[in-house]
PDB file of C-alpha atoms in Angstrom:
ATOM      1  CA  ALA A   1       2.478 -29.029  -4.507  1.00 81.00           C
ATOM      2  CA  GLN A   2      -0.858 -27.635  -5.432  1.00 87.00           C
ATOM      3  CA  SER A   3      -1.065 -25.888  -8.774  1.00 93.00           C
ATOM      4  CA  VAL A   4      -3.615 -24.349 -11.033  1.00 96.00           C
ATOM      5  CA  THR A   5      -3.047 -24.335 -14.879  1.00 97.00           C
ATOM      6  CA  GLN A   6      -4.720 -22.100 -17.384  1.00 98.00           C
ATOM      7  CA  PRO A   7      -3.517 -23.512 -20.761  1.00 97.00           C
ATOM      8  CA  ASP A   8      -4.501 -20.573 -22.818  1.00 97.00           C
ATOM      9  CA  ILE A   9      -2.525 -17.269 -22.382  1.00 97.00           C
ATOM     10  CA  HIS A  10      -4.552 -15.294 -24.872  1.00 98.00           C
ATOM     11  CA  ILE A  11      -7.921 -15.888 -26.515  1.00 98.00           C
ATOM     12  CA  THR A  12      -9.721 -13.728 -29.047  1.00 98.00           C
ATOM     13  CA  VAL A  13     -13.428 -14.150 -29.682  1.00 98.00           C
ATOM     14  CA  SER A  14     -15.964 -12.150 -31.674  1.00 98.00           C
ATOM     15  CA  GLU A  15     -18.541 -10.131 -29.841  1.00 97.00           C
ATOM     16  CA  GLY A  16     -21.677 -12.261 -29.461  1.00 98.00           C
ATOM     17  CA  ALA A  17     -19.780 -15.539 -29.724  1.00 98.00           C
ATOM     18  CA  SER A  18     -19.579 -18.100 -26.948  1.00 98.00           C
ATOM     19  CA  LEU A  19     -16.570 -18.334 -24.630  1.00 98.00           C
ATOM     20  CA  GLU A  20     -14.894 -21.088 -22.652  1.00 98.00           C
ATOM     21  CA  LEU A  21     -11.770 -20.563 -20.569  1.00 98.00           C
ATOM     22  CA  ARG A  22      -9.992 -23.612 -19.340  1.00 98.00           C
ATOM     23  CA  CYS A  23      -8.652 -24.250 -15.915  1.00 98.00           C
ATOM     24  CA  ASN A  24      -7.163 -27.404 -14.456  1.00 97.00           C
ATOM     25  CA  TYR A  25      -6.210 -27.821 -10.742  1.00 95.00           C
ATOM     26  CA  SER A  26      -4.151 -30.367  -8.842  1.00 91.00           C
ATOM     27  CA  TYR A  27      -5.335 -31.289  -5.417  1.00 74.00           C
ATOM     28  CA  GLY A  28      -6.331 -34.546  -3.854  1.00 62.00           C
ATOM     29  CA  ALA A  29      -9.150 -33.428  -1.599  1.00 71.00           C
ATOM     30  CA  THR A  30     -12.280 -31.513  -2.552  1.00 72.00           C
ATOM     31  CA  PRO A  31     -10.977 -28.291  -3.987  1.00 88.00           C
ATOM     32  CA  TYR A  32     -12.412 -24.904  -3.362  1.00 92.00           C
ATOM     33  CA  LEU A  33     -12.305 -23.083  -6.763  1.00 95.00           C
ATOM     34  CA  PHE A  34     -12.666 -19.520  -7.885  1.00 97.00           C
ATOM     35  CA  TRP A  35     -12.639 -17.413 -11.001  1.00 98.00           C
ATOM     36  CA  TYR A  36     -11.657 -13.739 -10.832  1.00 98.00           C
ATOM     37  CA  VAL A  37     -11.466 -11.101 -13.516  1.00 98.00           C
ATOM     38  CA  GLN A  38      -8.988  -8.180 -13.734  1.00 98.00           C
ATOM     39  CA  SER A  39      -9.421  -5.191 -15.853  1.00 95.00           C
ATOM     40  CA  PRO A  40      -6.297  -3.164 -16.790  1.00 90.00           C
ATOM     41  CA  GLY A  41      -4.951  -1.284 -13.824  1.00 84.00           C
ATOM     42  CA  GLN A  42      -7.562  -2.821 -11.558  1.00 89.00           C
ATOM     43  CA  GLY A  43      -7.855  -5.323  -8.804  1.00 93.00           C
ATOM     44  CA  LEU A  44      -9.444  -8.724  -8.956  1.00 97.00           C
ATOM     45  CA  GLN A  45     -13.191  -9.079  -9.041  1.00 97.00           C
ATOM     46  CA  LEU A  46     -14.761 -12.339  -7.988  1.00 97.00           C
ATOM     47  CA  LEU A  47     -16.892 -13.857 -10.758  1.00 98.00           C
ATOM     48  CA  LEU A  48     -17.900 -17.059  -9.107  1.00 97.00           C
ATOM     49  CA  LYS A  49     -16.819 -19.820  -6.744  1.00 95.00           C
ATOM     50  CA  TYR A  50     -17.244 -23.525  -6.168  1.00 94.00           C
ATOM     51  CA  PHE A  51     -17.191 -25.031  -2.662  1.00 91.00           C
ATOM     52  CA  SER A  52     -19.449 -28.109  -2.863  1.00 86.00           C
ATOM     53  CA  GLY A  53     -22.923 -29.235  -4.238  1.00 87.00           C
ATOM     54  CA  ASP A  54     -24.128 -28.464  -7.685  1.00 90.00           C
ATOM     55  CA  THR A  55     -21.167 -28.710 -10.095  1.00 92.00           C
ATOM     56  CA  LEU A  56     -22.592 -26.016 -12.387  1.00 97.00           C
ATOM     57  CA  VAL A  57     -22.035 -22.634 -10.733  1.00 97.00           C
ATOM     58  CA  GLN A  58     -23.578 -19.395 -11.723  1.00 97.00           C
ATOM     59  CA  GLY A  59     -21.716 -16.116 -11.352  1.00 97.00           C
ATOM     60  CA  ILE A  60     -22.041 -12.489 -12.115  1.00 97.00           C
ATOM     61  CA  LYS A  61     -22.081 -10.841 -15.554  1.00 96.00           C
ATOM     62  CA  GLY A  62     -23.627 -13.971 -17.069  1.00 97.00           C
ATOM     63  CA  PHE A  63     -20.710 -16.269 -16.425  1.00 98.00           C
ATOM     64  CA  GLU A  64     -20.926 -19.908 -15.285  1.00 98.00           C
ATOM     65  CA  ALA A  65     -18.397 -22.608 -14.583  1.00 98.00           C
ATOM     66  CA  GLU A  66     -18.551 -26.362 -14.339  1.00 97.00           C
ATOM     67  CA  PHE A  67     -16.598 -28.392 -11.836  1.00 95.00           C
ATOM     68  CA  LYS A  68     -15.535 -31.774 -13.232  1.00 94.00           C
ATOM     69  CA  ARG A  69     -13.731 -33.867 -10.778  1.00 92.00           C
ATOM     70  CA  SER A  70     -12.891 -36.624 -13.235  1.00 91.00           C
ATOM     71  CA  GLN A  71     -11.005 -34.125 -15.441  1.00 93.00           C
ATOM     72  CA  SER A  72      -9.680 -31.940 -12.561  1.00 93.00           C
ATOM     73  CA  SER A  73     -11.248 -28.946 -14.378  1.00 96.00           C
ATOM     74  CA  PHE A  74     -13.182 -25.872 -13.637  1.00 97.00           C
ATOM     75  CA  ASN A  75     -13.833 -24.222 -16.954  1.00 98.00           C
ATOM     76  CA  LEU A  76     -15.483 -20.794 -17.239  1.00 98.00           C
ATOM     77  CA  ARG A  77     -18.218 -20.228 -19.817  1.00 98.00           C
ATOM     78  CA  LYS A  78     -20.336 -17.432 -21.211  1.00 98.00           C
ATOM     79  CA  PRO A  79     -22.876 -18.027 -24.003  1.00 98.00           C
ATOM     80  CA  SER A  80     -22.496 -14.521 -25.633  1.00 98.00           C
ATOM     81  CA  VAL A  81     -19.423 -12.327 -25.030  1.00 98.00           C
ATOM     82  CA  HIS A  82     -19.765  -8.540 -24.838  1.00 97.00           C
ATOM     83  CA  TRP A  83     -17.011  -6.048 -25.683  1.00 96.00           C
ATOM     84  CA  SER A  84     -16.802  -5.109 -22.035  1.00 96.00           C
ATOM     85  CA  ASP A  85     -15.705  -8.629 -21.115  1.00 97.00           C
ATOM     86  CA  ALA A  86     -12.275  -7.976 -22.524  1.00 97.00           C
ATOM     87  CA  ALA A  87     -10.043  -8.441 -19.491  1.00 98.00           C
ATOM     88  CA  GLU A  88      -7.714 -10.945 -17.872  1.00 98.00           C
ATOM     89  CA  TYR A  89      -9.320 -13.956 -16.155  1.00 98.00           C
ATOM     90  CA  PHE A  90      -7.697 -15.870 -13.267  1.00 98.00           C
ATOM     91  CA  CYS A  91      -8.632 -19.288 -11.948  1.00 98.00           C
ATOM     92  CA  ALA A  92      -7.671 -19.974  -8.369  1.00 97.00           C
ATOM     93  CA  SER A  93      -7.684 -22.724  -5.799  1.00 95.00           C
ATOM     94  CA  ARG A  94      -7.621 -22.462  -2.045  1.00 91.00           C
ATOM     95  CA  GLY A  95      -4.305 -23.690  -0.753  1.00 88.00           C
ATOM     96  CA  SER A  96      -3.871 -25.841   2.286  1.00 84.00           C
ATOM     97  CA  GLN A  97      -2.883 -22.759   4.351  1.00 84.00           C
ATOM     98  CA  GLY A  98      -5.961 -20.802   3.194  1.00 85.00           C
ATOM     99  CA  ASN A  99      -4.193 -18.689   0.681  1.00 91.00           C
ATOM    100  CA  LEU A 100      -5.215 -18.653  -2.974  1.00 94.00           C
ATOM    101  CA  ILE A 101      -3.118 -20.352  -5.607  1.00 95.00           C
ATOM    102  CA  PHE A 102      -3.598 -18.728  -8.998  1.00 97.00           C
ATOM    103  CA  GLY A 103      -3.174 -19.834 -12.530  1.00 97.00           C
ATOM    104  CA  LYS A 104      -1.197 -17.558 -14.891  1.00 97.00           C
ATOM    105  CA  GLY A 105      -4.258 -15.972 -16.279  1.00 98.00           C
ATOM    106  CA  THR A 106      -5.944 -15.891 -19.695  1.00 98.00           C
ATOM    107  CA  LYS A 107      -6.224 -12.617 -21.533  1.00 98.00           C
ATOM    108  CA  LEU A 108      -9.472 -12.261 -23.424  1.00 98.00           C
ATOM    109  CA  SER A 109      -9.711  -9.956 -26.388  1.00 98.00           C
ATOM    110  CA  VAL A 110     -13.076  -9.295 -28.083  1.00 98.00           C
ATOM    111  CA  LYS A 111     -13.423  -8.502 -31.718  1.00 96.00           C
ATOM    112  CA  PRO A 112     -16.171  -6.148 -32.838  1.00 91.00           C
TER     113      PRO A 112
ATOM    114  CA  LYS B   1     -20.624  -2.018   2.247  1.00 70.00           C
ATOM    115  CA  ALA B   2     -17.477  -0.331   1.096  1.00 83.00           C
ATOM    116  CA  GLY B   3     -15.024  -2.529  -0.592  1.00 94.00           C
ATOM    117  CA  VAL B   4     -11.355  -3.124   0.219  1.00 97.00           C
ATOM    118  CA  THR B   5      -9.377   0.114  -0.024  1.00 97.00           C
ATOM    119  CA  GLN B   6      -5.623   0.367  -0.622  1.00 98.00           C
ATOM    120  CA  THR B   7      -3.473   3.437  -0.329  1.00 97.00           C
ATOM    121  CA  PRO B   8      -1.507   4.848  -2.071  1.00 97.00           C
ATOM    122  CA  ARG B   9      -2.618   3.618  -5.569  1.00 97.00           C
ATOM    123  CA  TYR B  10       0.771   4.488  -7.039  1.00 97.00           C
ATOM    124  CA  LEU B  11       4.309   4.708  -5.726  1.00 97.00           C
ATOM    125  CA  ILE B  12       7.689   5.416  -7.179  1.00 98.00           C
ATOM    126  CA  LYS B  13      10.730   4.651  -5.168  1.00 98.00           C
ATOM    127  CA  THR B  14      14.392   4.146  -5.733  1.00 98.00           C
ATOM    128  CA  ARG B  15      16.546   1.119  -4.955  1.00 98.00           C
ATOM    129  CA  GLY B  16      17.495   0.798  -1.274  1.00 98.00           C
ATOM    130  CA  GLN B  17      14.532   2.707   0.040  1.00 98.00           C
ATOM    131  CA  GLN B  18      11.743   1.241   2.012  1.00 98.00           C
ATOM    132  CA  VAL B  19       7.957   1.504   1.457  1.00 98.00           C
ATOM    133  CA  THR B  20       4.808   0.981   3.410  1.00 98.00           C
ATOM    134  CA  LEU B  21       1.556   0.066   1.785  1.00 98.00           C
ATOM    135  CA  SER B  22      -1.848   0.275   3.538  1.00 98.00           C
ATOM    136  CA  CYS B  23      -5.005  -1.853   3.292  1.00 98.00           C
ATOM    137  CA  SER B  24      -8.417  -1.350   4.901  1.00 98.00           C
ATOM    138  CA  PRO B  25     -10.563  -4.527   4.747  1.00 97.00           C
ATOM    139  CA  ILE B  26     -14.290  -4.706   4.224  1.00 96.00           C
ATOM    140  CA  SER B  27     -16.135  -3.776   7.407  1.00 95.00           C
ATOM    141  CA  GLY B  28     -16.406  -6.773   9.653  1.00 92.00           C
ATOM    142  CA  HIS B  29     -13.643  -8.749   7.872  1.00 94.00           C
ATOM    143  CA  ARG B  30     -10.928  -9.862  10.166  1.00 93.00           C
ATOM    144  CA  SER B  31      -8.542 -11.519   7.791  1.00 94.00           C
ATOM    145  CA  VAL B  32      -6.228  -9.612   5.355  1.00 96.00           C
ATOM    146  CA  SER B  33      -4.022 -11.298   2.822  1.00 97.00           C
ATOM    147  CA  TRP B  34      -1.406  -9.748   0.558  1.00 98.00           C
ATOM    148  CA  TYR B  35      -0.402 -10.836  -2.851  1.00 98.00           C
ATOM    149  CA  GLN B  36       2.295  -9.687  -5.353  1.00 98.00           C
ATOM    150  CA  GLN B  37       1.500  -9.629  -9.031  1.00 97.00           C
ATOM    151  CA  THR B  38       4.230  -9.382 -11.638  1.00 97.00           C
ATOM    152  CA  PRO B  39       4.216 -10.174 -15.349  1.00 94.00           C
ATOM    153  CA  GLY B  40       6.833 -12.945 -14.874  1.00 92.00           C
ATOM    154  CA  GLN B  41       5.654 -14.678 -11.699  1.00 95.00           C
ATOM    155  CA  GLY B  42       2.015 -13.906 -11.747  1.00 96.00           C
ATOM    156  CA  LEU B  43       0.062 -13.697  -8.540  1.00 97.00           C
ATOM    157  CA  GLN B  44       1.956 -14.877  -5.432  1.00 97.00           C
ATOM    158  CA  PHE B  45       0.896 -15.089  -1.841  1.00 97.00           C
ATOM    159  CA  LEU B  46       2.876 -12.908   0.561  1.00 98.00           C
ATOM    160  CA  PHE B  47       1.222 -13.343   3.904  1.00 95.00           C
ATOM    161  CA  GLU B  48      -2.089 -13.386   5.840  1.00 95.00           C
ATOM    162  CA  TYR B  49      -3.029 -11.621   9.010  1.00 96.00           C
ATOM    163  CA  PHE B  50      -5.919 -12.494  11.341  1.00 93.00           C
ATOM    164  CA  SER B  51      -6.683 -10.773  14.601  1.00 92.00           C
ATOM    165  CA  GLU B  52      -3.282  -8.974  14.533  1.00 94.00           C
ATOM    166  CA  THR B  53      -1.366 -12.260  14.079  1.00 95.00           C
ATOM    167  CA  GLN B  54       0.473 -13.413  11.020  1.00 94.00           C
ATOM    168  CA  ARG B  55      -1.133 -16.797  10.199  1.00 92.00           C
ATOM    169  CA  ASN B  56       0.593 -17.806   7.060  1.00 92.00           C
ATOM    170  CA  LYS B  57       3.525 -16.703   5.033  1.00 95.00           C
ATOM    171  CA  GLY B  58       4.515 -17.211   1.463  1.00 95.00           C
ATOM    172  CA  ASN B  59       8.033 -17.806   0.078  1.00 94.00           C
ATOM    173  CA  PHE B  60       9.367 -14.200   0.190  1.00 97.00           C
ATOM    174  CA  PRO B  61      12.472 -12.848   1.793  1.00 96.00           C
ATOM    175  CA  GLY B  62      12.378 -11.145   5.210  1.00 96.00           C
ATOM    176  CA  ARG B  63      12.536  -7.751   3.525  1.00 97.00           C
ATOM    177  CA  PHE B  64       8.755  -8.215   3.155  1.00 98.00           C
ATOM    178  CA  SER B  65       6.915  -7.793   6.431  1.00 97.00           C
ATOM    179  CA  GLY B  66       3.454  -6.772   7.547  1.00 97.00           C
ATOM    180  CA  ARG B  67       1.228  -6.139  10.533  1.00 97.00           C
ATOM    181  CA  GLN B  68      -2.388  -5.822  11.328  1.00 97.00           C
ATOM    182  CA  PHE B  69      -3.955  -3.387  13.731  1.00 97.00           C
ATOM    183  CA  SER B  70      -6.916  -3.887  16.160  1.00 96.00           C
ATOM    184  CA  ASN B  71      -9.347  -2.479  13.602  1.00 95.00           C
ATOM    185  CA  SER B  72      -8.172  -5.021  11.090  1.00 96.00           C
ATOM    186  CA  ARG B  73      -6.449  -2.504   8.934  1.00 98.00           C
ATOM    187  CA  SER B  74      -3.122  -3.885   7.610  1.00 98.00           C
ATOM    188  CA  GLU B  75       0.180  -2.538   6.381  1.00 98.00           C
ATOM    189  CA  MET B  76       2.900  -4.183   4.590  1.00 98.00           C
ATOM    190  CA  ASN B  77       6.497  -2.970   4.395  1.00 98.00           C
ATOM    191  CA  VAL B  78       9.229  -3.658   1.975  1.00 98.00           C
ATOM    192  CA  SER B  79      12.773  -2.683   3.072  1.00 96.00           C
ATOM    193  CA  THR B  80      15.833  -2.224   0.979  1.00 97.00           C
ATOM    194  CA  LEU B  81      13.872  -2.106  -2.296  1.00 98.00           C
ATOM    195  CA  GLU B  82      15.169  -3.951  -5.328  1.00 98.00           C
ATOM    196  CA  LEU B  83      14.217  -3.446  -8.990  1.00 97.00           C
ATOM    197  CA  GLY B  84      12.487  -6.796  -8.906  1.00 97.00           C
ATOM    198  CA  ASP B  85      10.106  -5.571  -6.232  1.00 98.00           C
ATOM    199  CA  SER B  86       8.283  -3.496  -8.875  1.00 98.00           C
ATOM    200  CA  ALA B  87       4.810  -4.996  -8.953  1.00 97.00           C
ATOM    201  CA  LEU B  88       1.125  -4.563  -8.199  1.00 97.00           C
ATOM    202  CA  TYR B  89       0.504  -5.437  -4.549  1.00 98.00           C
ATOM    203  CA  LEU B  90      -2.971  -6.611  -3.894  1.00 98.00           C
ATOM    204  CA  CYS B  91      -4.731  -6.841  -0.571  1.00 98.00           C
ATOM    205  CA  ALA B  92      -7.632  -9.236   0.043  1.00 97.00           C
ATOM    206  CA  SER B  93     -10.020  -9.370   2.895  1.00 96.00           C
ATOM    207  CA  SER B  94     -12.175 -12.182   4.133  1.00 94.00           C
ATOM    208  CA  ALA B  95     -14.542 -12.747   6.946  1.00 90.00           C
ATOM    209  CA  LYS B  96     -12.674 -15.906   8.015  1.00 75.00           C
ATOM    210  CA  THR B  97     -15.654 -17.500   9.666  1.00 67.00           C
ATOM    211  CA  ALA B  98     -15.151 -21.080  10.723  1.00 65.00           C
ATOM    212  CA  PRO B  99     -15.028 -23.645   9.251  1.00 68.00           C
ATOM    213  CA  PRO B 100     -13.445 -22.802   5.877  1.00 71.00           C
ATOM    214  CA  PRO B 101     -13.612 -22.090   3.125  1.00 78.00           C
ATOM    215  CA  ASP B 102     -14.005 -18.376   2.963  1.00 85.00           C
ATOM    216  CA  THR B 103     -14.004 -15.932   0.028  1.00 92.00           C
ATOM    217  CA  GLN B 104     -11.297 -13.328  -0.475  1.00 95.00           C
ATOM    218  CA  TYR B 105     -12.284  -9.872  -1.884  1.00 96.00           C
ATOM    219  CA  PHE B 106      -9.584  -7.905  -3.471  1.00 97.00           C
ATOM    220  CA  GLY B 107      -8.707  -4.132  -3.475  1.00 97.00           C
ATOM    221  CA  PRO B 108      -7.646  -2.195  -6.451  1.00 97.00           C
ATOM    222  CA  GLY B 109      -3.928  -2.635  -5.592  1.00 97.00           C
ATOM    223  CA  THR B 110      -0.896  -0.419  -5.130  1.00 98.00           C
ATOM    224  CA  ARG B 111       1.316  -0.121  -8.203  1.00 97.00           C
ATOM    225  CA  LEU B 112       4.958   0.048  -6.906  1.00 98.00           C
ATOM    226  CA  THR B 113       7.676   1.121  -9.309  1.00 98.00           C
ATOM    227  CA  VAL B 114      11.340   0.800  -8.143  1.00 98.00           C
ATOM    228  CA  LEU B 115      13.790   2.839 -10.109  1.00 97.00           C
TER     229      LEU B 115
END
């Protein structure tokens, strides 16, 4: 069965430091991959998506992600984290039925 | 364009009752999907509706049902509520243009608490 793994449950970074959130997927064919962000009590906001083409994808709020087929990974990065980036981040893959399959999420805390 | 709207935002029910949640998709979007989010199970797919037809269904009991109207608005119903149904219910809409893939845009969710 398809699955998405986010190995880090909680990450704390200092404001201004760089960030990398890990995501691994399992799917034989070309995956369609997404990163969403959720602030407390809110819904999910789409940060970026990968369907095909350039493996480095730019998103909103200064985020980017790189698709690496050889590593089955789609890691999210940001060069300089802001306090407002504190939230929970979800990686997702499109399932065979069109639904999204989500990882368990990584909670990001930002130290001043 | 207005985003996905969900009503109500918060609900408190007691065990055994039933509840109906509503979702209005982004204008022009014809597909609505529902997801349940709990601390233990994370985000799980409930079902998807497209053009008033249920297209796909996740692994949930029959107490969970839904429907879609001709204006693409969708409702989901949970009957005989159990404590474990307490969750954030998220609705997502997509344009569902062929061929796939498409992008799902989420609403703010309805927080259901079952006492």
